[in-house]
Amino acid sequence: MKKDKKIFHRVDADEKLRGKALFVDDIYMPDMLYGRIVRSPITRGILNKISIPEQYKKKDLVFVTYKDIPGKNCVSSVESDLPILTEREIRYKGQAIALIAHKDREFLEDVLASLELSIERLPACTDMVDSLNKKEILVNKDNIFRRLRIKKGNADKFLKESYFKSERIYRTPHQEHLYLETQGMIGYMENGVLNIKGSMQCPFYVVEALELGLGISRKRISVQPTTTGGAFGGKEDFPSLLALHAALLTMKAGKPVKMILERGEDIAFTTKRHPSLIKQELGFYKEGKLVAARVKVILDAGAYETLSKVVLSRSILHAMGVYECDNVVIDGELVCTNTPPSGAFRGFGAPQSMFAIESHIDEISSKLKMNPVDIRRINIIKPQSILCTGQNIGNECILPEMLNDALKETRYITKYEKNNIFNSKNREMKKGIGISLFMHGNGFTGNGERILSSRAGLTLKANGSIELLFSNIDMGQGCNTVMIQIASKALQIPPENIYVGKIDTLSTPDSGPTVASRTTLIIGDLIYKASKKLKRILQKSSPREDDFNKKAGKYISEHGELTIIEDYRHPEELSFDDETYQGEAYRSYSLGCNIAEIEVQLDTFQIDIRKFHAYYDIGTVINKPLSEGQIRGGIMQGIGYAMYENLIFENGVVRNNSMTDYIVPTAMDMPQINVKFMKNKSNYGPYGAKGLGELPMNGPPAAINNALRQALGIDFHSIPFLPERILEVWMKKNE
Amino acid sequence: MKVFIPKSLQEAVSFLKENQNFIPFAGGTDLMPLLAKGVLSKKNSFIDLNNLTEELSFINLQEDGNLWIGSLATIRKLCENHIIAEHFPLIAASAINIGSVQIRNLATIGGNIANASPAADLIPALLVHDSSLILTSDKKTRQIDLKDYYVSYKRTSRKPYELITGIIVKPLEQGRILFRKIGNRKNLSLSKIVVSSYIAKEFETKDPCRFAAGSVKEIPARLFNLEESVINRRISESELRNALLRDISPINDVRSTCIYRTEVLLRVIRKFIEWK
Ligand SMILES: Cc1cc2nc3c(=O)[nH]c(=O)nc-3n(C[C@H](O)[C@H](O)[C@H](O)COP(=O)(O)OP(=O)(O)OC[C@H]3O[C@@H](n4cnc5c(N)ncnc54)[C@H](O)[C@@H]3O)c2cc1C
């Protein structure tokens, strides 16, 4: 047992600390050209013509328009509606119109500045409310891409009959990923094979996009992810588009082409977190029991639908938060606006929902004259609770226990009462303590994992080492370390004998995208099973031998190298109906409780988080330092979302697209964070592990909002809580 | 891009006399972002001052109590200087709150002043110290009060052939001081409001208080009306507010709002004045 406690150091630490890891922009190839994207200067319109001034035509300028696309002019996704390059219709400022490449980057700047575009302007809707009001019709009859619904019991009837009803609207804004490494790709041809190297989370999504857009077989496509410097979901869908751009340029030029987005371009034109508008009508019985809910979740998909359906699906599945309610109707709508397509971002639709429900429940507690804890105790999910899809949460649900631990260890109740006394006496500063409970469904939604059918495994190499085979990306979260750790434990050999194989989509098995908190959970399990299988095979070939190296040596001398690939098998007892949204939406749910202790000075109205307590159930914790790292980082990203990040769109254009003006918290802004893991084990997942990556994002906004409610007596219904906003609301309230 | 790299101050100013389109380049922390943004480009020409560092990064306390600071002294150097820490705490506090370690290593006091940003953090403290600048050209050296140096948004009375070579900082009498920088995070942030203030212990002296603030109008602002109000002991909330409103004209921008800048500055200053 003691050996298990040993800290596993990150396997990528050395090369990153020494600057040896190669990011895509570190790669130079002989004869390489640089590619740039010609973007739409307007938010909505019709492109009539684009031409290059005569003087540039001769100078080896590579120029690509939609006419050069050999396959279908669309980027494959859940809905493949985003064009690779504009044919006629322009739906957002920055939409790609054409591509240019040249060996001289400054020359490209000159060309970009002097291109002649003939565009007919059309009036736009850049805000989701305008789109909902059909100020202009952008798509379909009503600007709605898609509707989804979940239903349980009879919400209408019980809302009417409830003792107390509360109706609120919540809004959340865009959020920019701000990964350290901006998006980048290199494309080149070699022996008739298209090679794509770049920063990405999902190499096989890129393969699919190239297949469809270029009309070539995946046997002639090799995608090789380079060291990826952060992603947070931002490199789930967007890299498909950039890879297509690099591929088109390299195919036309016959030379390698590198495309790296500048920071300003990256912030302005790549995907963002979906803005949301969430309406909730909640009905309660007298003693505080939640009896009915009518919820509408509207997400701003941006100009094209792309993968937004699955984001919406996660939003509505998390719309009730951690509350059990017998009568629920949840409607989801995806609305089109003339802004860049929204995309994947850590939490994937859940943070919006969690902020709304956790703020609302807290606000209601004060209206019902209950304390914020009691209303939760009555309504939270417990073992055997039934979620809105009819899924039984099972016995592993330890939320009540987590809540108790958190309350006791943080002395929440005492502090809550002390703050009330403090606030009644103090005029210069106010104190608040706020709680949020949250969860996150692990892995792909519903039948997603079944459809993905991931494959992963390992090779016993001739020299006795183990090469792990999977196509998930270590983008900084540490999954390579965790996979080695899982294999090392299953095979009972030292981690030094195991390494992760370089990913090349021509040879590496497709283990699906690196998203949805699924890597440890799903791929870790495949690696675990492959390791166990290898162990059995070696055991069989030399039953009396104990030493792994000797066993492996014997096997190799007799049979040569051995590769084992495990195929994902969906647990038979889990089923989900994509039409009715009934069934097991997720195999397991990770749980969390955040408690924020804040102070607000009444001169600057800045929120000072004095302490942040964070409790989690992620099943078995496989690597504690890495898990804590994910949590602290996730909390900071959540705090950023709640208090700092404010992407300013003006007429569909980002105004603060720089590190100077898009404010994220720094290490200096990090409060004292106490992290605690609950003891629990999941039935699904290696060694009883559950998902972790996205969970920490779901808690902070509501916890801070609820602390603000106590401190200032103000109910906020949107983020971010900028001091400017707090001041104005405070002045209005105290006039 | 043309860059001229003089070896001495004399060489620099005689070159500038003939080449007035050359832009002085010190730490480059204001200029590099402008190059990256495309506001400046390879079409511009620069005169690199970094060989003059030895000549122009002095920090000397004079016999009259004035502190002379060379324009190329880095912010880091200001932070580490004992005289500043002990006798000019407003300057020390302003300096340590600038940017990050990396920025402070490069950024110079001359650059902070010459860049003329209304948000420059050092300037309010220098204004409270009633500082003046030494401007050097080929044949001439002149001195100008810092409060008269700024003309309009990012415009100064510096002639293109002049360099800022030094700053003369006058000491303050005994009293209370206040420095507050209000940014949108704790580190690496530009000021939404920055304020430096001083109130003499002996209120009857001829110069009993000075207030200055940044990011509250188009140039760094000495708050003369407020000072007068305080001297005349008109310090009710409405009196202070009226005085302040005559001193500042804040705007809404990506960093903050007009209301926030006004209200918070007023609250911070009131707290300081009322402090007993
Ligand atoms: C990430 C970052 C964070 C920052 N944070 C802050 C902050 O918190 N507070 C703050 O106040 N500033 C901040 N700045 C701005 C900048 O660092 C300061 O204004 C700095 O003092 C400028 O000095 P420099 O030597 O780098 O100037 P440079 O960039 O070299 O020059 C700035 C301007 O002054 C002129 N100039 C320079 N020296 C002279 C001279 N001797 N004579 C005449 N003209 C001259 C130049 O021509 C130019 O117009 C930040 C900048 C960055 C990039």
PDB file of C-alpha atoms in Angstrom, chain A residues 12 16 113 153 191 205 270 303 329 349 405 417 426 455 462 474 483 562 570 607 610 614 636 641 648 660 674 728:
ATOM      1  CA  ASP A  12       6.517  15.883 -19.384  1.00  0.00           C
ATOM      2  CA  LYS A  16       8.879  21.539 -20.651  1.00  0.00           C
ATOM      3  CA  ALA A 113      -4.110  45.509 -46.276  1.00  0.00           C
ATOM      4  CA  GLY A 153     -43.951  14.474 -14.262  1.00  0.00           C
ATOM      5  CA  ASN A 191       5.058  10.746 -50.493  1.00  0.00           C
ATOM      6  CA  TYR A 205     -11.752  15.200 -35.521  1.00  0.00           C
ATOM      7  CA  THR A 270     -11.802  31.560 -32.480  1.00  0.00           C
ATOM      8  CA  ALA A 303     -23.109  32.337 -36.511  1.00  0.00           C
ATOM      9  CA  VAL A 329     -39.877  20.550 -18.008  1.00  0.00           C
ATOM     10  CA  GLY A 349     -22.767  24.130 -21.056  1.00  0.00           C
ATOM     11  CA  ASP A 405     -18.366  17.709   6.095  1.00  0.00           C
ATOM     12  CA  GLU A 417     -24.338  34.288  11.603  1.00  0.00           C
ATOM     13  CA  ASN A 426     -19.889  47.960   9.853  1.00  0.00           C
ATOM     14  CA  ARG A 455      -9.792   2.064 -28.929  1.00  0.00           C
ATOM     15  CA  ALA A 462      11.353  -5.791 -28.269  1.00  0.00           C
ATOM     16  CA  ASP A 474      -1.639  15.840 -22.850  1.00  0.00           C
ATOM     17  CA  MET A 483      -1.943   6.675 -18.152  1.00  0.00           C
ATOM     18  CA  LEU A 562       2.942  -7.832 -28.857  1.00  0.00           C
ATOM     19  CA  HIS A 570     -20.632   0.444 -23.209  1.00  0.00           C
ATOM     20  CA  ILE A 607     -14.370  41.469  -4.019  1.00  0.00           C
ATOM     21  CA  ARG A 610     -10.348  35.563   1.825  1.00  0.00           C
ATOM     22  CA  ALA A 614     -13.462  23.180  -2.238  1.00  0.00           C
ATOM     23  CA  MET A 636      -9.240  30.197 -10.840  1.00  0.00           C
ATOM     24  CA  TYR A 641     -15.508  33.788 -15.226  1.00  0.00           C
ATOM     25  CA  ILE A 648     -16.581  43.232 -24.839  1.00  0.00           C
ATOM     26  CA  THR A 660      -3.754  43.859 -21.717  1.00  0.00           C
ATOM     27  CA  ASN A 674      -8.469  24.432   0.703  1.00  0.00           C
ATOM     28  CA  GLU A 728     -23.702  51.063  -9.422  1.00  0.00           C
TER      29      GLU A 728
END
